[in-house]
PDB file of C-alpha atoms in Angstrom:
ATOM      1  CA  ALA A   1      12.694  -4.828  38.791  1.00  0.00           C
ATOM      2  CA  GLN A   2      10.212  -3.878  36.171  1.00  0.00           C
ATOM      3  CA  SER A   3       6.465  -4.334  36.869  1.00  0.00           C
ATOM      4  CA  VAL A   4       3.113  -3.015  35.777  1.00  0.00           C
ATOM      5  CA  ALA A   5      -0.087  -2.670  37.737  1.00  0.00           C
ATOM      6  CA  GLN A   6      -3.608  -2.491  36.205  1.00  0.00           C
ATOM      7  CA  PRO A   7      -5.722  -1.934  39.350  1.00  0.00           C
ATOM      8  CA  GLU A   8      -9.094  -2.628  37.699  1.00  0.00           C
ATOM      9  CA  ASP A   9      -9.936  -6.132  36.344  1.00  0.00           C
ATOM     10  CA  GLN A  10     -12.948  -4.742  34.701  1.00  0.00           C
ATOM     11  CA  VAL A  11     -14.121  -1.293  33.582  1.00  0.00           C
ATOM     12  CA  ASN A  12     -17.705  -0.745  32.361  1.00  0.00           C
ATOM     13  CA  VAL A  13     -18.848   2.312  30.521  1.00  0.00           C
ATOM     14  CA  ALA A  14     -21.782   3.399  28.439  1.00  0.00           C
ATOM     15  CA  GLU A  15     -21.430   4.072  24.746  1.00  0.00           C
ATOM     16  CA  GLY A  16     -20.538   7.719  24.031  1.00  0.00           C
ATOM     17  CA  ASN A  17     -19.035   8.305  27.526  1.00  0.00           C
ATOM     18  CA  PRO A  18     -15.356   8.892  28.080  1.00  0.00           C
ATOM     19  CA  LEU A  19     -13.390   5.857  29.150  1.00  0.00           C
ATOM     20  CA  THR A  20     -10.141   5.445  31.263  1.00  0.00           C
ATOM     21  CA  VAL A  21      -8.202   2.298  31.770  1.00  0.00           C
ATOM     22  CA  LYS A  22      -5.527   2.735  34.487  1.00  0.00           C
ATOM     23  CA  CYS A  23      -1.879   1.625  34.532  1.00  0.00           C
ATOM     24  CA  THR A  24       0.952   2.349  36.942  1.00  0.00           C
ATOM     25  CA  TYR A  25       4.554   1.156  36.428  1.00  0.00           C
ATOM     26  CA  SER A  26       7.855   0.570  38.171  1.00  0.00           C
ATOM     27  CA  VAL A  27      11.084   0.568  36.153  1.00  0.00           C
ATOM     28  CA  SER A  28      14.701   1.400  36.637  1.00  0.00           C
ATOM     29  CA  GLY A  29      15.659   4.207  34.324  1.00  0.00           C
ATOM     30  CA  ASN A  30      13.302   5.931  31.762  1.00  0.00           C
ATOM     31  CA  PRO A  31      10.323   3.814  30.980  1.00  0.00           C
ATOM     32  CA  TYR A  32       9.128   2.813  27.572  1.00  0.00           C
ATOM     33  CA  LEU A  33       5.429   2.182  27.880  1.00  0.00           C
ATOM     34  CA  PHE A  34       2.889   0.442  25.584  1.00  0.00           C
ATOM     35  CA  TRP A  35      -0.692  -0.340  25.402  1.00  0.00           C
ATOM     36  CA  TYR A  36      -2.046  -3.417  23.627  1.00  0.00           C
ATOM     37  CA  VAL A  37      -5.627  -4.553  22.897  1.00  0.00           C
ATOM     38  CA  GLN A  38      -6.875  -8.227  22.555  1.00  0.00           C
ATOM     39  CA  TYR A  39     -10.167  -9.128  21.036  1.00  0.00           C
ATOM     40  CA  PRO A  40     -11.525 -12.588  21.849  1.00  0.00           C
ATOM     41  CA  ASN A  41      -9.399 -15.561  20.824  1.00  0.00           C
ATOM     42  CA  ARG A  42      -6.977 -13.220  18.995  1.00  0.00           C
ATOM     43  CA  GLY A  43      -3.379 -12.031  19.568  1.00  0.00           C
ATOM     44  CA  LEU A  44      -2.412  -8.784  20.958  1.00  0.00           C
ATOM     45  CA  GLN A  45      -2.607  -5.606  18.790  1.00  0.00           C
ATOM     46  CA  PHE A  46      -0.375  -2.630  19.356  1.00  0.00           C
ATOM     47  CA  LEU A  47      -2.299   0.593  20.266  1.00  0.00           C
ATOM     48  CA  LEU A  48       0.263   3.141  21.286  1.00  0.00           C
ATOM     49  CA  LYS A  49       3.557   3.782  22.961  1.00  0.00           C
ATOM     50  CA  TYR A  50       5.370   6.413  24.949  1.00  0.00           C
ATOM     51  CA  ILE A  51       9.126   6.562  24.499  1.00  0.00           C
ATOM     52  CA  THR A  52      10.100  10.146  24.917  1.00  0.00           C
ATOM     53  CA  GLY A  53       8.617  13.680  24.180  1.00  0.00           C
ATOM     54  CA  ASP A  54       4.979  14.860  24.608  1.00  0.00           C
ATOM     55  CA  ASN A  55       3.364  13.270  27.586  1.00  0.00           C
ATOM     56  CA  LEU A  56       0.102  12.943  25.716  1.00  0.00           C
ATOM     57  CA  VAL A  57       0.362  10.140  23.053  1.00  0.00           C
ATOM     58  CA  LYS A  58      -2.328   9.340  20.359  1.00  0.00           C
ATOM     59  CA  GLY A  59      -2.760   5.971  18.942  1.00  0.00           C
ATOM     60  CA  SER A  60      -5.025   3.719  16.952  1.00  0.00           C
ATOM     61  CA  TYR A  61      -8.862   3.733  17.036  1.00  0.00           C
ATOM     62  CA  GLY A  62      -9.002   7.203  18.741  1.00  0.00           C
ATOM     63  CA  PHE A  63      -7.255   6.104  21.899  1.00  0.00           C
ATOM     64  CA  GLU A  64      -4.674   8.266  23.685  1.00  0.00           C
ATOM     65  CA  ALA A  65      -2.572   7.915  26.834  1.00  0.00           C
ATOM     66  CA  GLU A  66      -1.031  10.312  29.286  1.00  0.00           C
ATOM     67  CA  PHE A  67       2.410   9.675  30.617  1.00  0.00           C
ATOM     68  CA  ASN A  68       2.741  11.093  34.238  1.00  0.00           C
ATOM     69  CA  LYS A  69       6.229  10.566  35.533  1.00  0.00           C
ATOM     70  CA  SER A  70       5.505  11.912  39.074  1.00  0.00           C
ATOM     71  CA  GLN A  71       2.649   9.456  39.472  1.00  0.00           C
ATOM     72  CA  THR A  72       4.422   6.679  37.516  1.00  0.00           C
ATOM     73  CA  SER A  73       1.230   6.326  35.437  1.00  0.00           C
ATOM     74  CA  PHE A  74       0.184   5.759  31.897  1.00  0.00           C
ATOM     75  CA  HIS A  75      -3.613   5.762  31.742  1.00  0.00           C
ATOM     76  CA  LEU A  76      -5.382   4.793  28.554  1.00  0.00           C
ATOM     77  CA  LYS A  77      -8.235   7.148  27.504  1.00  0.00           C
ATOM     78  CA  LYS A  78     -10.945   7.685  24.782  1.00  0.00           C
ATOM     79  CA  PRO A  79     -13.175  10.659  24.767  1.00  0.00           C
ATOM     80  CA  SER A  80     -16.149   8.687  23.509  1.00  0.00           C
ATOM     81  CA  ALA A  81     -16.411   4.962  23.832  1.00  0.00           C
ATOM     82  CA  LEU A  82     -17.820   2.550  21.162  1.00  0.00           C
ATOM     83  CA  VAL A  83     -19.348  -0.776  21.760  1.00  0.00           C
ATOM     84  CA  SER A  84     -16.622  -2.148  19.538  1.00  0.00           C
ATOM     85  CA  ASP A  85     -14.000  -1.124  21.911  1.00  0.00           C
ATOM     86  CA  SER A  86     -15.085  -3.861  24.266  1.00  0.00           C
ATOM     87  CA  ALA A  87     -11.942  -6.013  24.640  1.00  0.00           C
ATOM     88  CA  LEU A  88      -9.139  -6.920  26.990  1.00  0.00           C
ATOM     89  CA  TYR A  89      -6.519  -4.207  27.323  1.00  0.00           C
ATOM     90  CA  PHE A  90      -2.818  -4.657  28.429  1.00  0.00           C
ATOM     91  CA  CYS A  91      -0.412  -2.136  29.625  1.00  0.00           C
ATOM     92  CA  ALA A  92       3.367  -3.063  29.303  1.00  0.00           C
ATOM     93  CA  VAL A  93       6.625  -1.474  30.265  1.00  0.00           C
ATOM     94  CA  ARG A  94      10.240  -1.907  28.917  1.00  0.00           C
ATOM     95  CA  ASP A  95      13.363  -0.745  30.540  1.00  0.00           C
ATOM     96  CA  GLY A  96      14.789   2.021  28.175  1.00  0.00           C
ATOM     97  CA  ARG A  97      18.304   1.724  29.446  1.00  0.00           C
ATOM     98  CA  GLY A  98      19.758   0.546  26.203  1.00  0.00           C
ATOM     99  CA  SER A  99      18.785  -3.017  26.478  1.00  0.00           C
ATOM    100  CA  THR A 100      18.286  -4.514  22.936  1.00  0.00           C
ATOM    101  CA  LEU A 101      16.424  -7.590  24.131  1.00  0.00           C
ATOM    102  CA  GLY A 102      13.174  -5.762  23.884  1.00  0.00           C
ATOM    103  CA  ARG A 103      11.558  -7.626  26.761  1.00  0.00           C
ATOM    104  CA  LEU A 104       8.216  -6.290  27.838  1.00  0.00           C
ATOM    105  CA  TYR A 105       6.617  -6.631  31.298  1.00  0.00           C
ATOM    106  CA  PHE A 106       2.834  -6.960  31.173  1.00  0.00           C
ATOM    107  CA  GLY A 107      -0.004  -6.060  33.566  1.00  0.00           C
ATOM    108  CA  ARG A 108      -2.705  -8.638  34.210  1.00  0.00           C
ATOM    109  CA  GLY A 109      -5.175  -6.920  31.833  1.00  0.00           C
ATOM    110  CA  THR A 110      -8.407  -4.908  32.139  1.00  0.00           C
ATOM    111  CA  GLN A 111     -11.565  -6.112  30.581  1.00  0.00           C
ATOM    112  CA  LEU A 112     -13.373  -3.125  28.998  1.00  0.00           C
ATOM    113  CA  THR A 113     -17.043  -3.512  28.407  1.00  0.00           C
ATOM    114  CA  VAL A 114     -18.931  -0.801  26.559  1.00  0.00           C
ATOM    115  CA  TRP A 115     -22.693  -1.176  26.770  1.00  0.00           C
ATOM    116  CA  PRO A 116     -25.046   0.361  24.298  1.00  0.00           C
TER     117      PRO A 116
ATOM    118  CA  ASP B   1       3.096  -5.105   7.581  1.00  0.00           C
ATOM    119  CA  VAL B   2       4.817  -7.337  10.002  1.00  0.00           C
ATOM    120  CA  LYS B   3       3.285 -10.811  10.080  1.00  0.00           C
ATOM    121  CA  VAL B   4       3.701 -13.382  12.820  1.00  0.00           C
ATOM    122  CA  THR B   5       1.943 -16.640  12.275  1.00  0.00           C
ATOM    123  CA  GLN B   6       1.540 -19.622  14.621  1.00  0.00           C
ATOM    124  CA  SER B   7       0.977 -23.132  13.313  1.00  0.00           C
ATOM    125  CA  SER B   8      -2.206 -23.864  15.000  1.00  0.00           C
ATOM    126  CA  ARG B   9      -5.094 -21.818  16.400  1.00  0.00           C
ATOM    127  CA  TYR B  10      -6.526 -24.613  18.462  1.00  0.00           C
ATOM    128  CA  LEU B  11      -4.747 -27.794  19.608  1.00  0.00           C
ATOM    129  CA  VAL B  12      -5.960 -30.712  21.728  1.00  0.00           C
ATOM    130  CA  LYS B  13      -3.276 -33.062  23.168  1.00  0.00           C
ATOM    131  CA  ARG B  14      -3.141 -35.877  25.736  1.00  0.00           C
ATOM    132  CA  THR B  15      -1.249 -35.815  28.912  1.00  0.00           C
ATOM    133  CA  GLY B  16       2.359 -37.012  28.377  1.00  0.00           C
ATOM    134  CA  GLU B  17       2.420 -36.106  24.650  1.00  0.00           C
ATOM    135  CA  LYS B  18       5.299 -34.096  23.337  1.00  0.00           C
ATOM    136  CA  VAL B  19       3.843 -30.923  21.764  1.00  0.00           C
ATOM    137  CA  PHE B  20       5.417 -28.508  19.169  1.00  0.00           C
ATOM    138  CA  LEU B  21       4.231 -24.944  18.793  1.00  0.00           C
ATOM    139  CA  GLU B  22       5.664 -23.153  15.763  1.00  0.00           C
ATOM    140  CA  CYS B  23       5.959 -19.478  15.273  1.00  0.00           C
ATOM    141  CA  VAL B  24       7.226 -17.732  12.087  1.00  0.00           C
ATOM    142  CA  GLN B  25       7.799 -14.062  11.380  1.00  0.00           C
ATOM    143  CA  ASP B  26       8.417 -12.494   7.932  1.00  0.00           C
ATOM    144  CA  MET B  27      10.212  -9.332   8.972  1.00  0.00           C
ATOM    145  CA  ASP B  28      13.588 -10.451   9.738  1.00  0.00           C
ATOM    146  CA  HIS B  29      13.264  -9.576  13.284  1.00  0.00           C
ATOM    147  CA  GLU B  30      16.145 -10.671  15.638  1.00  0.00           C
ATOM    148  CA  ASN B  31      14.297 -11.250  18.900  1.00  0.00           C
ATOM    149  CA  MET B  32      11.421 -13.541  19.361  1.00  0.00           C
ATOM    150  CA  PHE B  33       9.378 -14.469  22.396  1.00  0.00           C
ATOM    151  CA  TRP B  34       6.883 -17.132  23.794  1.00  0.00           C
ATOM    152  CA  TYR B  35       4.281 -16.185  26.301  1.00  0.00           C
ATOM    153  CA  ARG B  36       1.496 -18.003  27.958  1.00  0.00           C
ATOM    154  CA  GLN B  37      -1.731 -16.146  28.838  1.00  0.00           C
ATOM    155  CA  ASP B  38      -4.074 -17.230  31.603  1.00  0.00           C
ATOM    156  CA  PRO B  39      -7.100 -15.405  33.003  1.00  0.00           C
ATOM    157  CA  GLY B  40      -6.176 -13.001  35.769  1.00  0.00           C
ATOM    158  CA  LEU B  41      -2.474 -13.582  35.291  1.00  0.00           C
ATOM    159  CA  GLY B  42      -1.837 -11.587  32.118  1.00  0.00           C
ATOM    160  CA  LEU B  43       1.118 -12.654  29.955  1.00  0.00           C
ATOM    161  CA  ARG B  44       4.003 -14.514  31.340  1.00  0.00           C
ATOM    162  CA  LEU B  45       7.317 -14.910  29.463  1.00  0.00           C
ATOM    163  CA  ILE B  46       8.303 -18.578  28.955  1.00  0.00           C
ATOM    164  CA  TYR B  47      11.426 -18.182  26.842  1.00  0.00           C
ATOM    165  CA  PHE B  48      12.947 -15.643  24.371  1.00  0.00           C
ATOM    166  CA  SER B  49      15.668 -15.680  21.815  1.00  0.00           C
ATOM    167  CA  TYR B  50      17.807 -12.930  20.424  1.00  0.00           C
ATOM    168  CA  ASP B  51      19.652 -14.800  17.795  1.00  0.00           C
ATOM    169  CA  VAL B  52      19.677 -18.158  15.982  1.00  0.00           C
ATOM    170  CA  LYS B  53      20.433 -20.964  18.232  1.00  0.00           C
ATOM    171  CA  MET B  54      20.374 -18.534  21.278  1.00  0.00           C
ATOM    172  CA  LYS B  55      17.825 -18.663  23.986  1.00  0.00           C
ATOM    173  CA  GLU B  56      17.113 -17.330  27.409  1.00  0.00           C
ATOM    174  CA  LYS B  57      14.763 -18.383  30.114  1.00  0.00           C
ATOM    175  CA  GLY B  58      11.847 -16.224  30.957  1.00  0.00           C
ATOM    176  CA  ASP B  59       9.805 -16.267  34.035  1.00  0.00           C
ATOM    177  CA  ILE B  60       8.210 -19.650  33.812  1.00  0.00           C
ATOM    178  CA  PRO B  61      10.359 -21.981  31.690  1.00  0.00           C
ATOM    179  CA  GLU B  62       9.783 -25.129  33.683  1.00  0.00           C
ATOM    180  CA  GLY B  63       8.152 -27.919  31.526  1.00  0.00           C
ATOM    181  CA  TYR B  64       9.188 -26.109  28.290  1.00  0.00           C
ATOM    182  CA  SER B  65      12.046 -25.861  25.853  1.00  0.00           C
ATOM    183  CA  VAL B  66      12.596 -23.878  22.684  1.00  0.00           C
ATOM    184  CA  SER B  67      14.429 -24.181  19.458  1.00  0.00           C
ATOM    185  CA  ARG B  68      15.540 -21.553  17.036  1.00  0.00           C
ATOM    186  CA  GLU B  69      17.323 -23.039  14.028  1.00  0.00           C
ATOM    187  CA  LYS B  70      16.431 -20.350  11.629  1.00  0.00           C
ATOM    188  CA  LYS B  71      16.052 -16.559  12.226  1.00  0.00           C
ATOM    189  CA  GLU B  72      12.358 -16.570  11.122  1.00  0.00           C
ATOM    190  CA  ARG B  73      11.143 -19.563  13.210  1.00  0.00           C
ATOM    191  CA  PHE B  74      10.880 -20.065  16.939  1.00  0.00           C
ATOM    192  CA  SER B  75       9.475 -23.255  18.312  1.00  0.00           C
ATOM    193  CA  LEU B  76       8.064 -23.928  21.849  1.00  0.00           C
ATOM    194  CA  ILE B  77       8.238 -27.653  22.904  1.00  0.00           C
ATOM    195  CA  LEU B  78       6.367 -29.275  25.736  1.00  0.00           C
ATOM    196  CA  GLU B  79       8.331 -32.252  26.438  1.00  0.00           C
ATOM    197  CA  SER B  80       5.647 -34.001  28.241  1.00  0.00           C
ATOM    198  CA  ALA B  81       2.328 -32.141  28.254  1.00  0.00           C
ATOM    199  CA  SER B  82       0.492 -31.812  31.538  1.00  0.00           C
ATOM    200  CA  THR B  83      -3.093 -30.490  32.304  1.00  0.00           C
ATOM    201  CA  ASN B  84      -1.550 -27.506  33.980  1.00  0.00           C
ATOM    202  CA  GLN B  85      -0.146 -26.441  30.567  1.00  0.00           C
ATOM    203  CA  THR B  86      -3.598 -25.890  29.166  1.00  0.00           C
ATOM    204  CA  SER B  87      -3.363 -22.255  28.131  1.00  0.00           C
ATOM    205  CA  MET B  88      -3.231 -19.671  25.357  1.00  0.00           C
ATOM    206  CA  TYR B  89       0.273 -19.446  23.911  1.00  0.00           C
ATOM    207  CA  LEU B  90       1.422 -16.244  22.190  1.00  0.00           C
ATOM    208  CA  CYS B  91       4.525 -15.696  20.042  1.00  0.00           C
ATOM    209  CA  ALA B  92       5.968 -12.267  19.478  1.00  0.00           C
ATOM    210  CA  SER B  93       8.864 -10.653  17.593  1.00  0.00           C
ATOM    211  CA  ILE B  94      10.750  -7.461  17.717  1.00  0.00           C
ATOM    212  CA  THR B  95      13.602  -5.869  15.719  1.00  0.00           C
ATOM    213  CA  ARG B  96      16.608  -4.456  17.319  1.00  0.00           C
ATOM    214  CA  GLN B  97      16.972  -1.941  14.434  1.00  0.00           C
ATOM    215  CA  GLY B  98      15.466   1.473  14.259  1.00  0.00           C
ATOM    216  CA  LYS B  99      13.133   2.926  16.768  1.00  0.00           C
ATOM    217  CA  SER B 100       9.968   0.945  16.614  1.00  0.00           C
ATOM    218  CA  TYR B 101      10.340  -0.764  20.096  1.00  0.00           C
ATOM    219  CA  GLU B 102       6.893  -2.496  19.982  1.00  0.00           C
ATOM    220  CA  GLN B 103       6.523  -6.304  19.785  1.00  0.00           C
ATOM    221  CA  TYR B 104       4.447  -7.871  17.120  1.00  0.00           C
ATOM    222  CA  PHE B 105       2.234 -10.765  18.141  1.00  0.00           C
ATOM    223  CA  GLY B 106       0.872 -13.851  16.386  1.00  0.00           C
ATOM    224  CA  PRO B 107      -2.772 -14.817  16.660  1.00  0.00           C
ATOM    225  CA  GLY B 108      -2.153 -17.328  19.415  1.00  0.00           C
ATOM    226  CA  THR B 109      -2.526 -21.027  19.989  1.00  0.00           C
ATOM    227  CA  ARG B 110      -5.142 -22.252  22.438  1.00  0.00           C
ATOM    228  CA  LEU B 111      -3.781 -25.537  23.875  1.00  0.00           C
ATOM    229  CA  THR B 112      -5.946 -28.006  25.779  1.00  0.00           C
ATOM    230  CA  VAL B 113      -4.254 -30.918  27.474  1.00  0.00           C
ATOM    231  CA  THR B 114      -6.551 -33.735  28.553  1.00  0.00           C
TER     232      THR B 114
END
């Protein structure tokens, strides 16, 4: 069965410092992995995805994520955090074995707070 | 740009009322989804649809039904609203064509049942 774990409910970081939001996954077959961000009272916005290829993927707003197959992880990173990055972040996984349904399995979310 | 719209941002209903949440996407996507979001629980899939008049149960379908009469519109129905259905409801869509793979989300409907 597909599942995603985000081990930290909250991450706090000072502006200008690097940030990491952790995600581990379990999936049958090759994973398709995603990060989404949600600002207060808004829908989810797509940040980046890993489908195949280079293990380091770059996305919107200066975010990047590293796919690590041996550790089944897909951590979200940013070299220098901004106060405006404060939001709720969701990791999601999709089974890549040819399913056309496009169903995603989401983690519980990590609240990122960047303080000035 | 893909646009997914939801009929209401905020909704207040009474226990026992029948509630309709509407979702419309403008990019001819085949697959559409309804989630509910609760603090600490993330997004949980209620129902999804992969074609007109087709529907599949997600993880928490009890107390809900759906309707997809047109490709662009996917409705979530609460037959008899209860207070435990107070939540944020999110609609999403995805195409089966090409290599995009990501779901596109609407802005959400925050439903309060009193």
